[in-house]
Coordinates of C-alpha atoms and ligand atoms in Angstrom, one line a residue:
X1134 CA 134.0 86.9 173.6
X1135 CA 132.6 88.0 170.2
X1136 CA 130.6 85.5 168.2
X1137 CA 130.6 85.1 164.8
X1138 CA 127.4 85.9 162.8
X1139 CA 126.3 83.4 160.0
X1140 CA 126.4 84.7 156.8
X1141 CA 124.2 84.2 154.2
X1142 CA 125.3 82.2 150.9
X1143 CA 124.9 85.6 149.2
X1144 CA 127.6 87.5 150.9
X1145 CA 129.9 84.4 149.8
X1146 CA 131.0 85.8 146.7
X1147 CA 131.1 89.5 148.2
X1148 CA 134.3 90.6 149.8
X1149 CA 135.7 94.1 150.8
X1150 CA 137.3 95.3 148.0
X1151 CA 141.2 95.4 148.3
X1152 CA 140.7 99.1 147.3
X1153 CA 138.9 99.9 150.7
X1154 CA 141.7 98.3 152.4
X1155 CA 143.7 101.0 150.6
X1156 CA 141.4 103.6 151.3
X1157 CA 141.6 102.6 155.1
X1158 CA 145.1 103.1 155.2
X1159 CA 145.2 106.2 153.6
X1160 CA 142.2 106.9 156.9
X1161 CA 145.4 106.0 159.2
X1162 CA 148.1 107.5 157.7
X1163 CA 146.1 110.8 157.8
X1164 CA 145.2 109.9 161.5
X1165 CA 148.6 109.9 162.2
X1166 CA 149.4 113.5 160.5
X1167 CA 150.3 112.7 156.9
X1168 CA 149.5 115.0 154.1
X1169 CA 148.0 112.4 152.2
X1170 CA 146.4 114.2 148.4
X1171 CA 143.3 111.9 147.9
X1172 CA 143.1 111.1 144.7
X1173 CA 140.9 108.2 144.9
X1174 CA 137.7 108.9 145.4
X1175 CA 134.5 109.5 144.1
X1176 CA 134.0 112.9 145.3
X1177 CA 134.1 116.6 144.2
X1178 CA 135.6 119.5 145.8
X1179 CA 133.2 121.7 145.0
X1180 CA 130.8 122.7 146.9
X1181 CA 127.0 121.9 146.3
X1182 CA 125.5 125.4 145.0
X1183 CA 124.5 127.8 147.5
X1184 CA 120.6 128.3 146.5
X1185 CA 120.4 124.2 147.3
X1186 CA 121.6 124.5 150.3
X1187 CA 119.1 127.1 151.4
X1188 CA 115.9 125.3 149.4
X1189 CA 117.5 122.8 152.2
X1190 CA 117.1 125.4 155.1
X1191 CA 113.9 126.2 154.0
X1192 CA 112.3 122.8 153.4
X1193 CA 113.7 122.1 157.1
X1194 CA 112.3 124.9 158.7
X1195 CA 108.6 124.1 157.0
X1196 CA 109.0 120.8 158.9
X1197 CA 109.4 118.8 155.5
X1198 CA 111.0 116.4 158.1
X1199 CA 108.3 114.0 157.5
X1200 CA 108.4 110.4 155.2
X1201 CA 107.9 111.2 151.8
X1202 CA 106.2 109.1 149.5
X1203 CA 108.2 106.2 148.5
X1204 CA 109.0 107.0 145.1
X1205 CA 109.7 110.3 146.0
X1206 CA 108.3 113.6 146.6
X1207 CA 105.4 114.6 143.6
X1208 CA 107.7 117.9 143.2
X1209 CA 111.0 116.0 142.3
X1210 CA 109.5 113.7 140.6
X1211 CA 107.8 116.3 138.4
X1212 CA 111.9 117.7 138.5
X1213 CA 113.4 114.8 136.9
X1214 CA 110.5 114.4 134.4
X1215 CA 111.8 117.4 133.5
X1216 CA 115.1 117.3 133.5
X1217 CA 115.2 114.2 131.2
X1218 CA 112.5 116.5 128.5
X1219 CA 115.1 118.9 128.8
X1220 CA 118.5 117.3 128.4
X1221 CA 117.9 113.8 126.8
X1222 CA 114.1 114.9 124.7
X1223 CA 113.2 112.0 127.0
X1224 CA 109.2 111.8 127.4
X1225 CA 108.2 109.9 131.2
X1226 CA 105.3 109.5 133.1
X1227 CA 105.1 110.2 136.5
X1228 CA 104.5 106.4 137.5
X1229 CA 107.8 105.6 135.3
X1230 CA 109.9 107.5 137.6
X1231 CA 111.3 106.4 140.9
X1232 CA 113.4 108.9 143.1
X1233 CA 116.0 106.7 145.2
X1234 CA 119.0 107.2 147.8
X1235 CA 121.8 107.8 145.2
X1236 CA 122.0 106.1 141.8
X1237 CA 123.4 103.4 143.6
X1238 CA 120.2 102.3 145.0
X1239 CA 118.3 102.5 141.4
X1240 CA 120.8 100.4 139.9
X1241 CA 120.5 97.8 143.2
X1242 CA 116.5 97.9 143.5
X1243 CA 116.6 97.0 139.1
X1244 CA 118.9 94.2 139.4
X1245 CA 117.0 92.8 142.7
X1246 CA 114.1 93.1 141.4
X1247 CA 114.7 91.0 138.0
X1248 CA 117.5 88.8 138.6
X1249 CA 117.2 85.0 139.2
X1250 CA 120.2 82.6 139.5
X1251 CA 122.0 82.3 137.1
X1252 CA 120.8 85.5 135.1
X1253 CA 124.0 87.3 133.6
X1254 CA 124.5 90.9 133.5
X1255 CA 127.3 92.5 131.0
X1256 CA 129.8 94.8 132.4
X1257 CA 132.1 96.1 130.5
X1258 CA 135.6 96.7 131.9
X1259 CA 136.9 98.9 133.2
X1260 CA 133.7 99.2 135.4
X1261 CA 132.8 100.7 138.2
X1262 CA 133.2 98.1 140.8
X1263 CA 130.2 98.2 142.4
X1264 CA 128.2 96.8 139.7
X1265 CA 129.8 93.3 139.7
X1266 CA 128.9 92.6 143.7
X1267 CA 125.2 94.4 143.1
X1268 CA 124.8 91.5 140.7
X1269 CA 126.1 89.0 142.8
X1270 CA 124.3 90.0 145.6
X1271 CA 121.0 90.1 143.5
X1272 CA 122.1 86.3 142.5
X1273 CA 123.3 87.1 139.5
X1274 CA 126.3 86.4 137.7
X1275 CA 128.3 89.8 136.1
X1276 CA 129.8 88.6 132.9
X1277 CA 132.8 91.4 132.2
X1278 CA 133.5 92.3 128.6
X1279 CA 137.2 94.0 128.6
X1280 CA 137.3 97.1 126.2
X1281 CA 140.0 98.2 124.8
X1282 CA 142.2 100.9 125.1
X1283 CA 142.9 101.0 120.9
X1284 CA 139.0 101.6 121.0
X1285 CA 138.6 104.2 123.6
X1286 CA 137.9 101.6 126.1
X1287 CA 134.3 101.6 125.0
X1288 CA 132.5 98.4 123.8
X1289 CA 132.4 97.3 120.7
X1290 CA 129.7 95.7 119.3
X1291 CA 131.0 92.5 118.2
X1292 CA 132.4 92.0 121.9
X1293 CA 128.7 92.8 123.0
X1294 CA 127.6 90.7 120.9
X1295 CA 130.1 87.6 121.3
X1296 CA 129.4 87.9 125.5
X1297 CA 125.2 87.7 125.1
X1298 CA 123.9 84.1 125.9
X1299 CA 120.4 83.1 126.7
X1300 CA 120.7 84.0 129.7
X1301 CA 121.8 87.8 129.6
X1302 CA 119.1 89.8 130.9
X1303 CA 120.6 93.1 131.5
X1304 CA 123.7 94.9 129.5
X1305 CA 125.2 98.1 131.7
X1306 CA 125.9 101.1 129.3
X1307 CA 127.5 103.7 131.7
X1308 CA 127.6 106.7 130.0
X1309 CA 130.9 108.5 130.1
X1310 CA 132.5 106.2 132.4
X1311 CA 133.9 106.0 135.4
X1312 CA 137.0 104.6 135.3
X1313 CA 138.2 105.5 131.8
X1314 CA 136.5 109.3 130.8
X1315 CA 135.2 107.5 128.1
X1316 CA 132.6 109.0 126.3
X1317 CA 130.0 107.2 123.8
X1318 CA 129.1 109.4 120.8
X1319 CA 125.5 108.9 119.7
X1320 CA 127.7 107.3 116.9
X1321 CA 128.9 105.0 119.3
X1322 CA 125.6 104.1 120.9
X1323 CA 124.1 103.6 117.6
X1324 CA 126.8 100.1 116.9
X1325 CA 125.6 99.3 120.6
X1326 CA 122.1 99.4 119.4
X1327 CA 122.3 97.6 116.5
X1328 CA 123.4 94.1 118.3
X1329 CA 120.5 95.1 121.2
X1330 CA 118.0 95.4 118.8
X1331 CA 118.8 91.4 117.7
X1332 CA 117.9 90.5 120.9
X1333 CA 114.7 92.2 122.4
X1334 CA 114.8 90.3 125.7
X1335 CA 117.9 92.0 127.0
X1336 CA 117.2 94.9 129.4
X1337 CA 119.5 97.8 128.9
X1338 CA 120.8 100.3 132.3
X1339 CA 121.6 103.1 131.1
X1340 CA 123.8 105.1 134.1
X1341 CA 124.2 108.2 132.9
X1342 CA 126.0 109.4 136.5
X1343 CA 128.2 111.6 135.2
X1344 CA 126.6 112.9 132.3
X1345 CA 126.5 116.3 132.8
X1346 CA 130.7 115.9 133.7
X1347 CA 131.4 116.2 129.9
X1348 CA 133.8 118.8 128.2
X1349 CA 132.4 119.1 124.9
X1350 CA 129.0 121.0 126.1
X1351 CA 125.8 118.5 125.4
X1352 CA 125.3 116.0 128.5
X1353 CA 126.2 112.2 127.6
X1354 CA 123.5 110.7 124.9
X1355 CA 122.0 108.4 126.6
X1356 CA 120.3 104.8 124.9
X1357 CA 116.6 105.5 125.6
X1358 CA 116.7 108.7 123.7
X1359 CA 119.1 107.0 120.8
X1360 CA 116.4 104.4 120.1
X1361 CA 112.8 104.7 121.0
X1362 CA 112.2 101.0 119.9
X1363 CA 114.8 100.4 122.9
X1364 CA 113.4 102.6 125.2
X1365 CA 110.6 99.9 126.4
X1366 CA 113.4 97.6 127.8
X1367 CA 115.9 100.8 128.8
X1368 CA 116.2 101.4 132.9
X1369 CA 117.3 105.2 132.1
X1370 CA 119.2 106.1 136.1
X1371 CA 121.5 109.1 137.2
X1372 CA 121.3 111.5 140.5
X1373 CA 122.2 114.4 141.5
X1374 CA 125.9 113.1 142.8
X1375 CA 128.1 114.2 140.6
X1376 CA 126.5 117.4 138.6
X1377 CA 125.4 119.6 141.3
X1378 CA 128.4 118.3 143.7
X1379 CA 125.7 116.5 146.0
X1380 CA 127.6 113.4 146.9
X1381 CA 126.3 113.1 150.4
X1382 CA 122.8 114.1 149.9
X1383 CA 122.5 110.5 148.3
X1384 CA 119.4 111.6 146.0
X1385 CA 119.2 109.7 142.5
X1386 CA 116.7 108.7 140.5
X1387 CA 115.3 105.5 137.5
X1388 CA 112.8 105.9 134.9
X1389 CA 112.0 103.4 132.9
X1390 CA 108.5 100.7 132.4
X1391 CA 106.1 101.4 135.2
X1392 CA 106.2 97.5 135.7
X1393 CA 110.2 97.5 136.2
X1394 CA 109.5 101.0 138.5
X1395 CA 106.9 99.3 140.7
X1396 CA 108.8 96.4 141.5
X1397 CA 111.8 98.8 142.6
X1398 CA 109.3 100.8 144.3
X1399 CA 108.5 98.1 146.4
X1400 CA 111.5 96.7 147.0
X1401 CA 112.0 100.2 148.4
X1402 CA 108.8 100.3 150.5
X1403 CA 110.6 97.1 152.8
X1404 CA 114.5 98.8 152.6
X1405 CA 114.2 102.3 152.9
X1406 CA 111.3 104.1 152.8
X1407 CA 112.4 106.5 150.5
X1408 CA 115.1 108.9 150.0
X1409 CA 115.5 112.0 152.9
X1410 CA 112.8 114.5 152.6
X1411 CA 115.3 117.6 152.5
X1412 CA 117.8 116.1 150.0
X1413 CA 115.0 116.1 148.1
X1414 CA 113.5 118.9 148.7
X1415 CA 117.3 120.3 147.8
X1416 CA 117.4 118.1 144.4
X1417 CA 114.0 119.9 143.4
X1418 CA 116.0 123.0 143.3
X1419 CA 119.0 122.0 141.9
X1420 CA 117.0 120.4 139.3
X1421 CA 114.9 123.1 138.4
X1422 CA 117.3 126.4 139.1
X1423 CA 119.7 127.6 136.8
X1424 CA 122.0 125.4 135.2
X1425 CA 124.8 127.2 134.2
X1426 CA 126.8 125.7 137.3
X1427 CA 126.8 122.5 134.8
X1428 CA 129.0 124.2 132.5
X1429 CA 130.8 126.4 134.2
X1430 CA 132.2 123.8 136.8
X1431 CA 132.9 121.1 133.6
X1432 CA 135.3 124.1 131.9
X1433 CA 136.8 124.3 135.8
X1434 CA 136.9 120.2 135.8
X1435 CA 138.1 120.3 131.7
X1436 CA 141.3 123.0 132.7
X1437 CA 142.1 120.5 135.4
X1438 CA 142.3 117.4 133.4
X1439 CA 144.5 119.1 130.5
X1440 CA 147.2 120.1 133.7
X1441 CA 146.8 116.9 135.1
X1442 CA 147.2 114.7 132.0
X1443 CA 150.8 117.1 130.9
X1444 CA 151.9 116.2 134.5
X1445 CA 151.2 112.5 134.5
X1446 CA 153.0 112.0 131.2
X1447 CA 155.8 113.6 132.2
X1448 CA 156.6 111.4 135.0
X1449 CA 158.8 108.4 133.7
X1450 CA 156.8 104.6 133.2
X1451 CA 153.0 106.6 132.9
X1452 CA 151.1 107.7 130.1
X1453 CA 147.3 108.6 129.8
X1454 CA 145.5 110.3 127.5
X1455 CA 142.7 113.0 128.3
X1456 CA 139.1 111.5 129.2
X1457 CA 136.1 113.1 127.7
X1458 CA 133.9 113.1 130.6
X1459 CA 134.0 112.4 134.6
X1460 CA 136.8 113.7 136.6
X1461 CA 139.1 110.6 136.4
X1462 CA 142.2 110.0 134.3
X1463 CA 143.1 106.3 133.5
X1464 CA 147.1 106.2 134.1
X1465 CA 148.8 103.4 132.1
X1466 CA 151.8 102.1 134.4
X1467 CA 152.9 99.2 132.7
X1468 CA 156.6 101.1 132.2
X1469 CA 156.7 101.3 136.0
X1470 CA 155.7 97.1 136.6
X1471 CA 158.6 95.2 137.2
X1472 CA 160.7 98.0 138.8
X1473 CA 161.6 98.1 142.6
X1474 CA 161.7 100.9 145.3
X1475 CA 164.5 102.3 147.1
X1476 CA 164.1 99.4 149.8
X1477 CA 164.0 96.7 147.2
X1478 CA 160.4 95.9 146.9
X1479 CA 159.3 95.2 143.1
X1480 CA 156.4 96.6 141.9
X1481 CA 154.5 93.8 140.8
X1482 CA 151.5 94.8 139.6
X1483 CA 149.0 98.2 139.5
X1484 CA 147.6 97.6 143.4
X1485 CA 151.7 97.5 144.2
X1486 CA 152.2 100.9 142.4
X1487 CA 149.2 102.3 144.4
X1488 CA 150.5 101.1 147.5
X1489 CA 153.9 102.4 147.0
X1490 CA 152.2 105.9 145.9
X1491 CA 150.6 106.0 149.6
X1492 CA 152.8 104.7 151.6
X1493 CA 156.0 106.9 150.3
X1494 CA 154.6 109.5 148.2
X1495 CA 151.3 110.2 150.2
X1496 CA 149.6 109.6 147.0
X1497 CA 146.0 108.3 147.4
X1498 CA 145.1 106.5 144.2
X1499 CA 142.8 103.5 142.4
X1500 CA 144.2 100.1 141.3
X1501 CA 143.4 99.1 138.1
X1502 CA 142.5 95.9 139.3
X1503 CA 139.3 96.6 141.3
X1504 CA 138.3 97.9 137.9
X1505 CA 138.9 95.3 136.3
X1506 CA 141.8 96.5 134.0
X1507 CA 145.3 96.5 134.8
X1508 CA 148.4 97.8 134.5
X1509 CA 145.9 101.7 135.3
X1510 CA 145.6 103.9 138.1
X1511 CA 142.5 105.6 138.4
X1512 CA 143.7 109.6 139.3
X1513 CA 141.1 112.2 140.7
X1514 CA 141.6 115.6 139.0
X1515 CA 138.9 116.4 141.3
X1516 CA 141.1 119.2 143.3
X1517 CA 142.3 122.4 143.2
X1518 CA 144.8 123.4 140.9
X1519 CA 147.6 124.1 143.8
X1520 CA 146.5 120.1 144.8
X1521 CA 147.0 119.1 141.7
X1522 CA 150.4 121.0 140.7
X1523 CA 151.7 119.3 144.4
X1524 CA 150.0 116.0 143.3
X1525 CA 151.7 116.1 140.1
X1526 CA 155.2 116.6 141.5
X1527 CA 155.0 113.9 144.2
X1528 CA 153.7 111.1 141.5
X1529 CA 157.0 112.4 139.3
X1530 CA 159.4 112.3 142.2
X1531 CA 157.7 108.6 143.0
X1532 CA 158.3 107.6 139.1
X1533 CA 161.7 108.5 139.1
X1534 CA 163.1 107.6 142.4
X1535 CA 161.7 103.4 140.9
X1536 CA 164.9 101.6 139.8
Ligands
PLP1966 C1 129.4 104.8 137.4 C2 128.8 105.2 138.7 N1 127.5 104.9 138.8 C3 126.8 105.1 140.0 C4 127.5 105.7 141.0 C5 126.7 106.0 142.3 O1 126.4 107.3 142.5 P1 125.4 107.8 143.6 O2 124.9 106.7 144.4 O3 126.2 108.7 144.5 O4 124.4 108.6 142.9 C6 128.8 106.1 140.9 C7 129.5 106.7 142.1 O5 130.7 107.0 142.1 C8 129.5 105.8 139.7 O6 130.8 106.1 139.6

C-alpha cells in the first residue's frame, strides 16, 4: 500500500509541466532503441573547456572536498566581481555577491526572500517557464506580459507599463531570452528604463544567462550597467551554465544590495549550504582563464543557427526568423495547425505538432505553450552540424507528409 503525502497549499498551483511529460517520453522511446534528435533541451553539446576540468582534478586532489562558505568560496567570489568589471563595467562588493547552485537558485532565493501574497512579478512571454512556478511557489502571483512577434518579442514599454500595479514588486528582464533569441539593445533597455524609473519601488532581475550566447560580439547589456540610478533596486544573476558549457556543475551566481544578498544568503544557509566546492573551484577558472572559448563557440553556435533557420523555413507550415542570442530558434507553426497526420489525427495546437514530431519523426522539441506563446516550437541548434542537417530533413519530411 502506498500512502499519499499531504501537500502543502503551495504546491497547489505547481504542476509538472506538460513539457516534462514530453520529455519523459522522448526518455522511453529512446529506452526502447529510437533515434530520438533532442532538440528540446537546455543543454550544450560542447564540452566544458578542458583547463576547467583539470582546476576540478586539482581542487579535488587538494581535498577542497570540504563546505564552502555559504555565499561561496572568497576566490569565486572575487571571480565574478570580476567578471561583471570586465564585461558589464559593473562595480560590486564582495558582500553584494552571492555564488549559488545554478542561476536557478539566485532567481528562487530573491523571489523567497521578498515576496508576500499577493506580490506580483512581470514575466514577459515567451518566458522561461520556470519563472512563473518560482513565483508561485514563493507566494507570489506571475503576471505575463505577451510580447510581440512584430516587436522582436521583446517588451515594450507601454506593455510594461500598462501590467505595473501597486503591487508589482519585481519585473524579470532576461537578457537575450530563452525562448525567442531575443536580444535587448542598450536602446532597448533604455525604453525599459524609462517606465522603471516612474516607479522606484519595483525590483528589477536582470538574468543575463545567456549573455555571453550572443552573435554580434559584446555580451548582452544588462540593466544595472544601463542605469546606475536603477542599479540600487537591480538583482544583476547569471552562471556559468550556458557560456563555459557547464550545465551540470550547477554553479551561478546574484549581485545586487547587500540587504537583498543577505537575505538569499540565508535562505541558503537552511537549503543548501552552498554550492559544491569543486564546481566552484572549476568556475574560478573558467571565470578567470582565457575567454576566447566565448567567442569562438558563439561563431560555432552563430553558423548553426543560419543552417538551421534555411532548413526550418523550407519545410511547408514553419517560418522563423534568426535569434540574436541563446541557441534556440522560435518556429512559427500556425501553417501546420489544423492539418491532420497520415492516421487522421488533427494537429490542434503547438503541444499536438510537438507530439507528432516525437512520436513519428523522432523529433524532440518545445511547445509553445509551456512558454507561454503559441502556435512556436522552441528548436535546439545546440548540435552538430550532421545532427542538425538529419534534424532538418526529418522536421521537412514531418511538414510535408501533414494533409
Ligand atoms: C532564462 C534562463 N534562466 C535561468 C536558467 C537556469 O540556468 P542554471 O540554473 O543552469 O544556471 C535557464 C536554464 O535553462 C534559463 O534558460
Amino acid at each position: 500500500m502506498t500512502a499519499t503525502p499531504i501537500l502543502s497549499p503551495r504546491m497547489s498551483g505547481i504542476k509538472a509541466s506538460p513539457a516534462s511529460v514530453l520529455r519523459r517520453r522522448a526518455r522511453e522511446l529512446r529506452a526502447a532503441g529510437r533515434d530520438i534528435i533532442e532538440l528540446s533541451s537546455g543543454n550544450l553539446d560542447f564540452p566544458t573547456p578542458d583547463h576547467v576540468i583539470a582546476a576540478a582534478h586539482a581542487a579535488a586532489l587538494r581535498s577542497e572536498t570540504r563546505y564552502t562558505d555559504v555565499d561561496g568560496t572568497p576566490e569565486l567570489k572575487r571571480a565574478v566581481q570580476a567578471a561583471l568589471l570586465r564585461d558589464h563595467r559593473l562595480d560590486y562588493r564582495l558582500d553584494e555577491i552571492v555564488i549559488t547552485n545554478g542561476s536557478t537558485q539566485a532567481l528562487f532565493n530573491a523571489l523567497l526572500a521578498t515576496l508576500a501574497p499577493g506580490d506580483e512579478v512581470i514575466v514577459p512571454a515567451p518566458y522561461w517557464a520556470p519563472y512563473l512556478d518560482q513565483v508561485r511557489l514563493a507566494g507570489g502571483t506571475p503576471v505575463v506580459v505577451p510580447c510581440a512577434q512584430n516587436n522582436g518579442f521583446k517588451l515594450r514599454a507601454e506593455d510594461l507599463q500598462a501590467a505595473i500595479s501597486p503591487r508589482t514588486r519585481w519585473v524579470v528582464v532576461n537578457n537575450p531570452v530563452n525562448p525567442s533569441g531575443a536580444l535587448y539593445s542598450r536602446e532597448d533597455l533604455s525604453e525599459i528604463v524609462t517606465v522603471l524609473l516612474r516607479h522606484p519601488d519595483i525590483w528589477v532581475l536582470a538574468d543575463g544567462v545567456y549573455e555571453h550566447i550572443v552573435f554580434g560580439g559584446a555580451p548582452a547589456p544588462t540593466l544595472a550597467d544601463i542605469e546606475p540610478r536603477l542599479k540600487p533596486r537591480t538583482l544583476t544573476v547569471s552562471g556559468l551554465a550556458k557560456s563555459y558549457a557547464m550545465m551540470g556543475w550547477r554553479i551561478g551566481y546574484a549581485a545586487g544590495p547587500s540587504a537583498l544578498i543577505s537575505a538569499m544568503i540565508a535562505i541558503q544557509s537552511e537549503t543548501t549550504s552552498g554550492a559544491s566546492s569543486i564546481s566552484q573551484a572549476a568556475a574560478v577558472a573558467a571565470l578567470d582563464g582565457a575567454q576566447d572559448v566565448l567567442l569562438a563557440r558563439a561563431a560555432i553556435l552563430r553558423a548553426r543557427r543560419d543552417r538551421f533557420v534555411e532548413l526550418v523555413n523550407e519545410c511547408a507550415g514553419l517560418s522563423c526568423t534568426p535569434p540574436e542570442g541563446t541557441f534556440y530558434l522560435l518556429a512559427g507553426c500556425a501553417g501546420v495547425i489544423g492539418k491532420r497526420t497520415a492516421d487522421g489525427k488533427v494537429i490542434a495546437s503547438d503541444r499536438d505538432f510537438a507530439t507528432y514530431l516525437l512520436e513519428k519523426a523522432d523529433l524532440a522539441v518545445f511547445p509553445g505553450e509551456d512558454l507561454g506563446l503559441s502556435p512556436y516550437v522552441r528548436i535546439s541548434f545546440a548540435n552538430p552540424s550532421s545532427i542538425i542537417e538529419e534534424a532538418g530533413m526529418r522536421l521537412k519530411r514531418a511538414c510535408e507528409a501533414l494533409q
